[in-house]
Amino acid sequence: MGMSDSKPARGLMGRVLVFAGSIRADSYHRKLAQAAAAGLRSAGVETTFADLKDYPMPLYDGDVEAAQGLPERAKAFKELLQSHDAFAIASPEYNGSFPALVKNVIDWASRPEPGEKPLAAFRGKTAAILSASPGPGGGQRGLRHLRELLEMIGVNVIPAQLAIPRAFEAFDAEGALIRPEDRNGLARLVSELAMALREKRQAA
């Protein structure tokens, strides 16, 4: 699973989980998430790339939860979230918001298990959000909604975010960002997330 992509840190800034809100093999957001993971590793941050295709789970159903508890894959992803200090989420924009896939994994992971504090996988964590879109907005509307959701469940979302327009011309054949403005935007986001983690560790 995605855990095999982790790399030891060169510092003590904490661990970042990176994932895309799309499971399509050639997704722009898979490429963007992998670019973010590479940037974080280069900045000395311990980083795990997770593929949501490895964590299939049903739509949230309270009856299923009451009868069986969290599904196995939902529980595994929740444990992955809990083992990291921060998240970087590359999320598509579907009809002006973020996709059901992202909402569903958050809904399942937000459910407390016996003896667990509410929102244990999220509260007090730090996040960065990114998007890419064929259109001129770069997915900014979806990021606005995702920011609101994450902040509602206790996540500190850093001010910097990256929205890449005209995504069909943003990546090369290896999945790397082509345009200087996109590379610079990703570098700013990585730097701000690393700084937020560093400051959090120093304050602890």
Short mmCIF file of C-alpha atoms in Angstrom, two decimals, residues 7-198:
data_model
loop_
_atom_site.label_atom_id
_atom_site.label_comp_id
_atom_site.label_asym_id
_atom_site.label_seq_id
_atom_site.Cartn_x
_atom_site.Cartn_y
_atom_site.Cartn_z
CA LYS A 7 11.08 8.00 3.39
CA PRO A 8 12.99 8.74 6.62
CA ALA A 9 13.11 12.38 7.64
CA ARG A 10 16.28 14.42 7.77
CA GLY A 11 14.77 16.56 10.52
CA LEU A 12 12.27 16.44 13.34
CA MET A 13 9.37 18.25 11.72
CA GLY A 14 6.84 15.43 11.95
CA ARG A 15 5.27 13.22 9.32
CA VAL A 16 3.07 14.27 6.39
CA LEU A 17 0.54 12.05 4.66
CA VAL A 18 -0.05 12.97 1.01
CA PHE A 19 -2.98 11.67 -0.99
CA ALA A 20 -5.07 12.54 -4.03
CA GLY A 21 -8.84 12.80 -4.10
CA SER A 22 -8.93 10.80 -7.33
CA ILE A 23 -8.14 7.14 -8.02
CA ARG A 24 -7.91 7.39 -11.81
CA ALA A 25 -4.58 5.99 -12.97
CA ASP A 26 -3.58 9.04 -15.02
CA SER A 27 -5.22 11.60 -12.74
CA TYR A 28 -3.82 15.12 -12.64
CA HIS A 29 -4.25 14.93 -8.88
CA ARG A 30 -2.20 11.78 -8.51
CA LYS A 31 0.60 13.60 -10.37
CA LEU A 32 0.13 16.69 -8.23
CA ALA A 33 0.13 14.67 -4.99
CA GLN A 34 3.30 12.88 -6.04
CA ALA A 35 4.95 16.21 -6.91
CA ALA A 36 3.99 17.53 -3.47
CA ALA A 37 5.38 14.41 -1.79
CA ALA A 38 8.65 14.79 -3.69
CA GLY A 39 8.88 18.45 -2.69
CA LEU A 40 8.28 17.65 0.97
CA ARG A 41 10.92 14.93 0.96
CA SER A 42 13.39 17.34 -0.63
CA ALA A 43 12.61 19.77 2.21
CA GLY A 44 13.57 17.08 4.73
CA VAL A 45 10.04 16.17 5.81
CA GLU A 46 9.16 12.52 6.41
CA THR A 47 6.42 11.87 3.86
CA THR A 48 4.06 9.03 3.00
CA PHE A 49 2.16 8.90 -0.29
CA ALA A 50 -1.12 6.98 0.03
CA ASP A 51 -3.28 5.84 -2.87
CA LEU A 52 -6.98 5.83 -1.98
CA LYS A 53 -7.42 2.96 -4.42
CA ASP A 54 -5.71 0.86 -1.75
CA TYR A 55 -8.41 1.85 0.76
CA PRO A 56 -11.76 1.03 -0.86
CA MET A 57 -14.66 1.61 1.51
CA PRO A 58 -18.44 1.79 1.19
CA LEU A 59 -20.38 5.01 1.40
CA TYR A 60 -20.75 5.98 5.03
CA ASP A 61 -23.70 4.10 6.53
CA GLY A 62 -24.59 4.45 10.20
CA ASP A 63 -26.29 1.05 10.20
CA VAL A 64 -23.10 -0.62 8.94
CA GLU A 65 -21.10 1.20 11.60
CA ALA A 66 -23.52 0.19 14.36
CA ALA A 67 -23.56 -3.46 13.29
CA GLN A 68 -19.94 -4.00 12.30
CA GLY A 69 -17.89 -0.99 13.37
CA LEU A 70 -15.56 0.67 10.88
CA PRO A 71 -14.91 -1.34 7.70
CA GLU A 72 -11.42 -2.80 7.57
CA ARG A 73 -10.09 -0.40 4.93
CA ALA A 74 -11.70 2.63 6.61
CA LYS A 75 -10.06 1.64 9.88
CA ALA A 76 -6.69 1.18 8.15
CA PHE A 77 -6.87 4.62 6.54
CA LYS A 78 -7.94 6.21 9.81
CA GLU A 79 -4.91 4.64 11.51
CA LEU A 80 -2.74 6.05 8.73
CA LEU A 81 -4.14 9.53 9.35
CA GLN A 82 -3.61 9.17 13.09
CA SER A 83 0.05 8.21 12.61
CA HIS A 84 0.85 11.44 10.77
CA ASP A 85 1.09 15.02 11.99
CA ALA A 86 -0.09 16.69 8.81
CA PHE A 87 -1.77 16.08 5.48
CA ALA A 88 -1.38 17.36 1.94
CA ILE A 89 -4.50 16.70 -0.11
CA ALA A 90 -4.63 17.13 -3.88
CA SER A 91 -8.35 17.32 -4.55
CA PRO A 92 -10.28 17.65 -7.81
CA GLU A 93 -13.16 20.08 -8.20
CA TYR A 94 -16.43 18.39 -9.12
CA ASN A 95 -19.35 20.72 -9.83
CA GLY A 96 -17.80 23.51 -7.79
CA SER A 97 -16.87 21.41 -4.76
CA PHE A 98 -14.60 18.54 -3.72
CA PRO A 99 -15.51 14.96 -4.75
CA ALA A 100 -17.53 12.39 -2.83
CA LEU A 101 -14.45 10.18 -2.51
CA VAL A 102 -12.72 12.76 -0.31
CA LYS A 103 -15.84 13.41 1.77
CA ASN A 104 -16.42 9.70 2.31
CA VAL A 105 -12.92 8.90 3.58
CA ILE A 106 -13.12 11.89 5.93
CA ASP A 107 -16.57 10.86 7.15
CA TRP A 108 -15.44 7.32 7.98
CA ALA A 109 -12.17 8.48 9.57
CA SER A 110 -14.01 11.03 11.70
CA ARG A 111 -16.06 8.35 13.49
CA PRO A 112 -14.84 7.72 17.07
CA GLU A 113 -14.24 4.18 18.22
CA PRO A 114 -14.76 3.01 21.83
CA GLY A 115 -12.55 4.95 24.22
CA GLU A 116 -11.40 7.37 21.53
CA LYS A 117 -11.77 11.13 21.60
CA PRO A 118 -13.93 12.70 18.86
CA LEU A 119 -12.09 13.53 15.64
CA ALA A 120 -8.89 11.90 16.93
CA ALA A 121 -7.53 11.51 13.40
CA PHE A 122 -7.93 15.21 12.62
CA ARG A 123 -8.08 17.55 15.60
CA GLY A 124 -4.89 19.55 16.03
CA LYS A 125 -3.35 18.36 12.74
CA THR A 126 -2.03 20.64 9.98
CA ALA A 127 -2.97 20.44 6.30
CA ALA A 128 -2.12 21.86 2.89
CA ILE A 129 -4.55 21.67 -0.02
CA LEU A 130 -3.90 21.62 -3.77
CA SER A 131 -5.90 21.28 -6.93
CA ALA A 132 -5.60 21.26 -10.71
CA SER A 133 -8.27 21.76 -13.33
CA PRO A 134 -8.57 21.98 -17.12
CA GLY A 135 -10.43 25.27 -16.55
CA PRO A 136 -9.03 28.70 -15.71
CA GLY A 137 -9.88 28.57 -12.00
CA GLY A 138 -7.58 25.70 -11.17
CA GLY A 139 -10.11 24.15 -8.79
CA GLN A 140 -10.23 27.06 -6.34
CA ARG A 141 -13.94 26.66 -5.58
CA GLY A 142 -13.44 23.08 -4.51
CA LEU A 143 -10.48 24.06 -2.34
CA ARG A 144 -12.61 26.68 -0.56
CA HIS A 145 -15.14 24.01 0.43
CA LEU A 146 -12.42 21.55 1.42
CA ARG A 147 -10.75 24.18 3.61
CA GLU A 148 -14.08 24.84 5.36
CA LEU A 149 -14.63 21.14 6.03
CA LEU A 150 -11.13 20.53 7.37
CA GLU A 151 -11.26 23.56 9.64
CA MET A 152 -14.68 22.44 10.92
CA ILE A 153 -13.15 19.16 12.14
CA GLY A 154 -10.21 20.82 13.89
CA VAL A 155 -7.51 20.83 11.21
CA ASN A 156 -5.30 23.90 10.79
CA VAL A 157 -5.13 24.50 7.03
CA ILE A 158 -2.15 26.65 6.08
CA PRO A 159 -2.97 29.87 4.19
CA ALA A 160 -0.92 28.91 1.13
CA GLN A 161 -2.73 26.73 -1.37
CA LEU A 162 -2.08 25.78 -4.98
CA ALA A 163 -4.68 25.86 -7.75
CA ILE A 164 -3.30 24.95 -11.18
CA PRO A 165 -5.33 26.02 -14.25
CA ARG A 166 -5.10 24.41 -17.71
CA ALA A 167 -3.96 21.17 -16.10
CA PHE A 168 -3.76 19.44 -19.51
CA GLU A 169 -0.59 21.46 -20.22
CA ALA A 170 0.82 21.61 -16.67
CA PHE A 171 2.66 18.25 -16.47
CA ASP A 172 5.37 16.62 -18.55
CA ALA A 173 5.43 12.95 -19.56
CA GLU A 174 6.99 11.99 -16.20
CA GLY A 175 4.33 13.85 -14.23
CA ALA A 176 6.52 16.80 -13.23
CA LEU A 177 5.19 20.35 -13.29
CA ILE A 178 6.29 22.26 -16.39
CA ARG A 179 5.42 25.91 -15.78
CA PRO A 180 7.67 27.98 -13.49
CA GLU A 181 4.68 29.62 -11.80
CA ASP A 182 3.27 26.23 -10.82
CA ARG A 183 6.63 24.97 -9.56
CA ASN A 184 7.08 28.17 -7.56
CA GLY A 185 3.58 27.85 -6.11
CA LEU A 186 4.26 24.29 -5.02
CA ALA A 187 7.58 25.33 -3.48
CA ARG A 188 5.81 28.06 -1.46
CA LEU A 189 3.20 25.60 -0.23
CA VAL A 190 5.85 23.03 0.76
CA SER A 191 7.89 25.70 2.55
CA GLU A 192 4.87 27.00 4.48
CA LEU A 193 3.78 23.52 5.51
CA ALA A 194 7.30 22.61 6.64
CA MET A 195 7.53 25.86 8.60
CA ALA A 196 4.17 25.23 10.28
CA LEU A 197 5.33 21.77 11.33
CA ARG A 198 8.66 23.10 12.59
#
